Coordinates of N, CA, C and O in Angstrom, one line a residue:
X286 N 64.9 11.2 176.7 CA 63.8 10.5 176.2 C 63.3 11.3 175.0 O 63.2 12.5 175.0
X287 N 63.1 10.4 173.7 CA 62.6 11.3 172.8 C 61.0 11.4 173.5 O 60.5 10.9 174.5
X288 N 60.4 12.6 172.5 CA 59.3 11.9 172.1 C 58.5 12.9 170.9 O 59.1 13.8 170.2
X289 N 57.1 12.7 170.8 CA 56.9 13.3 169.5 C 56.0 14.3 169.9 O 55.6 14.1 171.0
X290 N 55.6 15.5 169.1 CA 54.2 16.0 169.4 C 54.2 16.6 167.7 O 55.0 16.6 166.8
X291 N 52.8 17.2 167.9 CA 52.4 17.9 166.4 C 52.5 19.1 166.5 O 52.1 19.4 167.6
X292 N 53.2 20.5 165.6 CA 53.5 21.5 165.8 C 52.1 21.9 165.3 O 51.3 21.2 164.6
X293 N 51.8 22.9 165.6 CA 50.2 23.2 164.7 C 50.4 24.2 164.2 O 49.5 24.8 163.7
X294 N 51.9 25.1 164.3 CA 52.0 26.2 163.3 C 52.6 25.9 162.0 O 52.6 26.6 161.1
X295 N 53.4 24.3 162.1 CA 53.7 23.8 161.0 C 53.3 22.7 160.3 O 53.6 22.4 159.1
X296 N 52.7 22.2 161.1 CA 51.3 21.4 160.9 C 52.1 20.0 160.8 O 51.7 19.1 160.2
X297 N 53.4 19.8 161.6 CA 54.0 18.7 161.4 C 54.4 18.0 162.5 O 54.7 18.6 163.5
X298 N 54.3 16.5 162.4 CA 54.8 15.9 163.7 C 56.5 15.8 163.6 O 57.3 15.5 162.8
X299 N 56.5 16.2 164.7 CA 58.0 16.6 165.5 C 58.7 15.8 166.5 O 58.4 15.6 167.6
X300 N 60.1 15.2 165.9 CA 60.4 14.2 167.6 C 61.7 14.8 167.9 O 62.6 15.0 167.1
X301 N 61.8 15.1 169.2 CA 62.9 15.4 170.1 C 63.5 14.7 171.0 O 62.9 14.0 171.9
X302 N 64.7 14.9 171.0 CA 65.5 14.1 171.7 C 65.9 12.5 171.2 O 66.0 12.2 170.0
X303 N 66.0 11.9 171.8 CA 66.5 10.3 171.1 C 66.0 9.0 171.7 O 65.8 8.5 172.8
X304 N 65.7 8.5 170.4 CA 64.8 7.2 171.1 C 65.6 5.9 169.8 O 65.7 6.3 168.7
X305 N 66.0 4.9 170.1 CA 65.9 4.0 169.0 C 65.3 3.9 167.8 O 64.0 4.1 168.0
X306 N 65.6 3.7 166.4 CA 64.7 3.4 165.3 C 63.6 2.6 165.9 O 62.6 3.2 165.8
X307 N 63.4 1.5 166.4 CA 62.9 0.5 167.1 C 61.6 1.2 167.5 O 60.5 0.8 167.3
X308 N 62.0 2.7 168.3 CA 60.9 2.6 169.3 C 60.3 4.1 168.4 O 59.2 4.5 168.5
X309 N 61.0 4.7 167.7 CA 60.5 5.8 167.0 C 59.0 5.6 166.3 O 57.9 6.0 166.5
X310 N 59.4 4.8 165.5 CA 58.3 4.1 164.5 C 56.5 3.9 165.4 O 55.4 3.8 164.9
X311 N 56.9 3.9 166.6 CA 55.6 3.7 166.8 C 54.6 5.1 166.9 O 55.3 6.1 166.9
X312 N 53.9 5.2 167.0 CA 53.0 6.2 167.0 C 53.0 7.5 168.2 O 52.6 8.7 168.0
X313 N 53.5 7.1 169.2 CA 53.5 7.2 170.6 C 54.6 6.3 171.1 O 54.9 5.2 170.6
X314 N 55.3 7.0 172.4 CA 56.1 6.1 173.5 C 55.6 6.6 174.8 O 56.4 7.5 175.1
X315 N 54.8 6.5 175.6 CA 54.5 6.8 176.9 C 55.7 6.6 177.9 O 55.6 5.6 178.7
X316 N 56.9 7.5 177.8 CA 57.5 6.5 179.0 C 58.3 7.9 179.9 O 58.4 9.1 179.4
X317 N 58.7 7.6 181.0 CA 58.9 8.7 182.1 C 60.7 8.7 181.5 O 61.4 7.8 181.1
X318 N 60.8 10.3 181.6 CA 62.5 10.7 180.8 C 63.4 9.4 181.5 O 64.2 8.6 180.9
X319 N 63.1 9.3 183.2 CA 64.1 8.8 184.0 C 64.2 7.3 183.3 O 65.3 6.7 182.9
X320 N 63.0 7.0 183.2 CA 62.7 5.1 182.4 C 64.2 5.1 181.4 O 64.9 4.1 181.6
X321 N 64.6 6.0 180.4 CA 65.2 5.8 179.3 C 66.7 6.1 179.9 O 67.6 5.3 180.2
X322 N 66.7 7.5 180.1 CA 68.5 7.7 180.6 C 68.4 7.3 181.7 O 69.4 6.7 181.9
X323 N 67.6 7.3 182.8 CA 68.7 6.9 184.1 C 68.9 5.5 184.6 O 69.8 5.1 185.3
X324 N 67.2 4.3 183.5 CA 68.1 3.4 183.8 C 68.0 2.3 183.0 O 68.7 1.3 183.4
X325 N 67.3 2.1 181.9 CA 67.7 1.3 180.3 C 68.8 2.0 179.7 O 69.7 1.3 179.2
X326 N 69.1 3.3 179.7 CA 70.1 3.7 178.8 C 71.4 3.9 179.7 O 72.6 3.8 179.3
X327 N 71.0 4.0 180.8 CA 72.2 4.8 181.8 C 73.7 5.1 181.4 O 73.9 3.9 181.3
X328 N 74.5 5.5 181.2 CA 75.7 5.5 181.2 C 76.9 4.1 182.2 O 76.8 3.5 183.3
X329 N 77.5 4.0 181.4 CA 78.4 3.0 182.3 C 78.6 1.4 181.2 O 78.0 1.0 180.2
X330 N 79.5 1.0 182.0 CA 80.0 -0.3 181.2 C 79.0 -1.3 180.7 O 79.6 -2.0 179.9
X331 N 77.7 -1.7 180.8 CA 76.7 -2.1 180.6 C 75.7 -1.3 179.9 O 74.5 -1.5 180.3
X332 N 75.9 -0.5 179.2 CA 74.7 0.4 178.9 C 74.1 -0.4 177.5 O 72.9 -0.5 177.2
X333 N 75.5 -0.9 176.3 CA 74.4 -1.5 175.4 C 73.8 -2.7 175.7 O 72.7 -2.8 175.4
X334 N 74.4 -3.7 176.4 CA 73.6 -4.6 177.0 C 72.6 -4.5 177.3 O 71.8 -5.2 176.5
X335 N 71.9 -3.6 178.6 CA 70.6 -3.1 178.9 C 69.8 -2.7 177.9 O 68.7 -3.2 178.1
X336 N 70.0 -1.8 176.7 CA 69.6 -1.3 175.5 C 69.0 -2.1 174.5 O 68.0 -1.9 173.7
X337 N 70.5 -3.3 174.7 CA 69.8 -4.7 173.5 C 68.9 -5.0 173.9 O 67.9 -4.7 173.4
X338 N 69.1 -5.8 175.6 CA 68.4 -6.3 176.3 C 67.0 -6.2 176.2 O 66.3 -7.3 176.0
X339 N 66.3 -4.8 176.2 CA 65.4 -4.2 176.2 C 64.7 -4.5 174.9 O 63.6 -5.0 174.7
X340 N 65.6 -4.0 174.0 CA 64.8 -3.8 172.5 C 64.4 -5.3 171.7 O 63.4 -5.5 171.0
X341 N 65.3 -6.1 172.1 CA 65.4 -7.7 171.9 C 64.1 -7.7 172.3 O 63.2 -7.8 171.5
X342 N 64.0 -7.8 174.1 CA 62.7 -8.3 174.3 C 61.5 -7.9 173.9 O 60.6 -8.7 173.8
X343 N 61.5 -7.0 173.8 CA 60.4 -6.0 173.0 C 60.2 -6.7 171.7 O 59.2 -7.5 171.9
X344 N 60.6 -6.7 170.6 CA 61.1 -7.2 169.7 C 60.4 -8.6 169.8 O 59.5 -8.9 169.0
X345 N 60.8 -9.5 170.7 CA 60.5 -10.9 170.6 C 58.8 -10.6 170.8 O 58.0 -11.1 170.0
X346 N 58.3 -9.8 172.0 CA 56.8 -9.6 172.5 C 56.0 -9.4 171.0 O 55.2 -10.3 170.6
X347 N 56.4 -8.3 170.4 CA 55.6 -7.8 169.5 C 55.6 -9.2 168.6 O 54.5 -9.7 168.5
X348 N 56.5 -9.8 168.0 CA 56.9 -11.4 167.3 C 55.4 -11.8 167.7 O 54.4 -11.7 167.0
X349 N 55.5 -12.2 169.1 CA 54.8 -13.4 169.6 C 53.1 -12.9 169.4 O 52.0 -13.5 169.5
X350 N 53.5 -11.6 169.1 CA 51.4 -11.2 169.0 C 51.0 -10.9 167.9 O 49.8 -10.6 167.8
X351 N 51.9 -11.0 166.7 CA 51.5 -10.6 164.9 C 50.7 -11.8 164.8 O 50.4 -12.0 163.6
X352 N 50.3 -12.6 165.5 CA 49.4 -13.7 164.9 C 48.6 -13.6 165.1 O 47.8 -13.9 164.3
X353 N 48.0 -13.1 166.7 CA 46.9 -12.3 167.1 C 46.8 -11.0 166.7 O 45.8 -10.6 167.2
X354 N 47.3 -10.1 166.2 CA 47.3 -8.8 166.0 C 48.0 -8.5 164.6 O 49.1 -7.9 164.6
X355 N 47.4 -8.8 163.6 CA 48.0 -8.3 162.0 C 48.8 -7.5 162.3 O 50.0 -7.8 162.2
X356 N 48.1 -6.1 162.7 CA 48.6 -5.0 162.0 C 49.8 -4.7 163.2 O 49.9 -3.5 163.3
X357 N 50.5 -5.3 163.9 CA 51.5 -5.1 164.5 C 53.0 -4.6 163.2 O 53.9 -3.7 163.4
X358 N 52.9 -5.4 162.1 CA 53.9 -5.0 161.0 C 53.8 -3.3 160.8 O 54.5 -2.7 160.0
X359 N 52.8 -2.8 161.6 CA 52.7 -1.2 161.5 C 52.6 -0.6 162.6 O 51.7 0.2 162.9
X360 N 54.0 -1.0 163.4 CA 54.0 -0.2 164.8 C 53.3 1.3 164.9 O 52.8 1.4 165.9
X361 N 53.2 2.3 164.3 CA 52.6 3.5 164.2 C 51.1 3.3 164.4 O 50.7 4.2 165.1
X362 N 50.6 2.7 164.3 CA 49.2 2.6 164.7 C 48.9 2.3 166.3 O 47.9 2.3 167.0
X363 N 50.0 2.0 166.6 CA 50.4 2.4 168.4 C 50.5 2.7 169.2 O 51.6 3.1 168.8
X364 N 50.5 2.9 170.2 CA 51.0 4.0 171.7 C 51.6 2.7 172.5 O 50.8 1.7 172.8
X365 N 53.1 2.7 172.8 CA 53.6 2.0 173.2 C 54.0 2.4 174.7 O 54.7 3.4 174.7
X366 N 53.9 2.0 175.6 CA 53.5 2.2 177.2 C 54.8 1.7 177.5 O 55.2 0.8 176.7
X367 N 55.7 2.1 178.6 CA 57.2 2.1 179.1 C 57.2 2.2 180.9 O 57.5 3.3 181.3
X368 N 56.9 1.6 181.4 CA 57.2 1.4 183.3 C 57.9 0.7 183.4 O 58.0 -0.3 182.7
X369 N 59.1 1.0 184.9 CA 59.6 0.2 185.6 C 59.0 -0.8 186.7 O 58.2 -0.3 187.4
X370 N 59.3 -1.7 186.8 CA 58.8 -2.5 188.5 C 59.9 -1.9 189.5 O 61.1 -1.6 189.4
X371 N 59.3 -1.8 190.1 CA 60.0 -1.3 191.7 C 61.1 -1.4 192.3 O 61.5 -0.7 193.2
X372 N 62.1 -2.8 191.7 CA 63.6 -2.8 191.8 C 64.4 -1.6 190.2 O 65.6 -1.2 190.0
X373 N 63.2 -1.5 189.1 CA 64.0 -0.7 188.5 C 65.0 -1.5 187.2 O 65.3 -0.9 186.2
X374 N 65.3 -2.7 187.3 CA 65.7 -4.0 186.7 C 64.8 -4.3 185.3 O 65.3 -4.6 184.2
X375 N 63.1 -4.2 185.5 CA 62.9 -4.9 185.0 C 61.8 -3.7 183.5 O 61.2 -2.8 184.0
X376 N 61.8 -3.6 182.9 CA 60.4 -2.7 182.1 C 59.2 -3.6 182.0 O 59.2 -4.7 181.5
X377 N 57.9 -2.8 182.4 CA 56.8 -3.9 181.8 C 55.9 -2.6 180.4 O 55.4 -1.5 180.3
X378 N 56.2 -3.6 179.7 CA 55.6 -2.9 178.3 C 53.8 -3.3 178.0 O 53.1 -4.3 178.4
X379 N 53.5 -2.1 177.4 CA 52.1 -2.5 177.3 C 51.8 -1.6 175.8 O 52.4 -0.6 175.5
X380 N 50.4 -2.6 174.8 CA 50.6 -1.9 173.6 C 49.1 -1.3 173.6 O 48.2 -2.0 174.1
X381 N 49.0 -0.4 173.1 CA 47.3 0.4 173.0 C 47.3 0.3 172.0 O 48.5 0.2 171.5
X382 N 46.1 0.3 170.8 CA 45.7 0.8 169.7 C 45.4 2.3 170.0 O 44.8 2.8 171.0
X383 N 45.9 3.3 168.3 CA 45.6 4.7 168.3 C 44.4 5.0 168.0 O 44.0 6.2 167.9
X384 N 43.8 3.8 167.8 CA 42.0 4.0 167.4 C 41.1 3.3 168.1 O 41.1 2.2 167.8
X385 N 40.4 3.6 168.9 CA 39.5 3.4 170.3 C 39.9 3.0 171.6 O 39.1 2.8 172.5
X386 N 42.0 3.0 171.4 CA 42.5 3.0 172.7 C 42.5 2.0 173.7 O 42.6 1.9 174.9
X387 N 42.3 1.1 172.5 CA 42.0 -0.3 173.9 C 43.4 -1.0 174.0 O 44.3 -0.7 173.2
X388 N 43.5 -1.6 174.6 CA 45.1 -1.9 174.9 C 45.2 -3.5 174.3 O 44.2 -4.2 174.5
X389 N 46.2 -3.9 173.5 CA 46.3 -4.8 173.1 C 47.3 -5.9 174.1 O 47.0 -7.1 174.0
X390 N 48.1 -5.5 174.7 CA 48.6 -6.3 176.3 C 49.2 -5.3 177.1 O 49.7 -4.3 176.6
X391 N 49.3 -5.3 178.5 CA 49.7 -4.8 178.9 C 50.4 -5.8 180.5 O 50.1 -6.8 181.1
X392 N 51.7 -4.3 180.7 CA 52.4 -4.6 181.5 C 53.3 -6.3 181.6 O 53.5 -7.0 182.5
X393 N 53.8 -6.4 180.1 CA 54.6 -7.6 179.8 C 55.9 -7.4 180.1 O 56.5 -6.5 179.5
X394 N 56.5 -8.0 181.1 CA 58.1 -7.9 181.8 C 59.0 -8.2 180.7 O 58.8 -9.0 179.8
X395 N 60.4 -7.1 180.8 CA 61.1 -7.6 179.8 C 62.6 -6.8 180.9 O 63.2 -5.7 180.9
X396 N 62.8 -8.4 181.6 CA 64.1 -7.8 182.2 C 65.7 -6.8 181.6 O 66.0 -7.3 180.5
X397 N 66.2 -6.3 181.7 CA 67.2 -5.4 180.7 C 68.4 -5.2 182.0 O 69.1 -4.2 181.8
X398 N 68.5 -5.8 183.1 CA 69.7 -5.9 183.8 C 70.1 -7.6 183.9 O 71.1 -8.0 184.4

């Protein structure tokens, strides 16, 4: 799982590890290490499938809410939220704003098996 923090002796934001261009850009990714490699990314004959799968749907969500939400064309003004449902199959995504934190949807299914 990538993710980012701010170094405060270099006064710069920092990301480690690996996350898609897709999902870099946002401001934040809230998501548990296991969410990404053990089972959107996992290893094995299916792994870009799951990967498209994921980013596609993602991808279409955010689509469907720039009409209600302008400033979606600027994923960084977001904290983007990453959970599995309970078979593990499915991610439900949820989007916050980085300024008063209110959530613009949450827990939107986007199957990726």
């Amino acid at each position: 799982m990538s993710w980012k923090h701010f170094n405060t002796e270099t006064e710069t934001l920092e990301i480690s590890g690996y996350l898609p261009t897709e999902l870099e850009r946002f401001h934040a990714v809230v998501m548990n290490e296991d969410t990404w490699y053990k089972q959107i990314r996992r290893p094995g004959n299916n792994y870009a499938v799951r990967v498209n799968r994921f980013l596609d749907g993602l991808l279409a969500i955010l689509k469907s809410w720039e009409e209600k939400e302008p400033c979606l064309i600027y994923p960084y003004l977001y904290i983007l939220h990453v959970n599995l449902t309970e078979d593990k199959k499915t991610a439900l995504v949820s989007l916050q704003r980085t300024h008063g934190y209110e959530f613009i949807f949450k827990d939107i299914a986007i199957p990726f098996e």
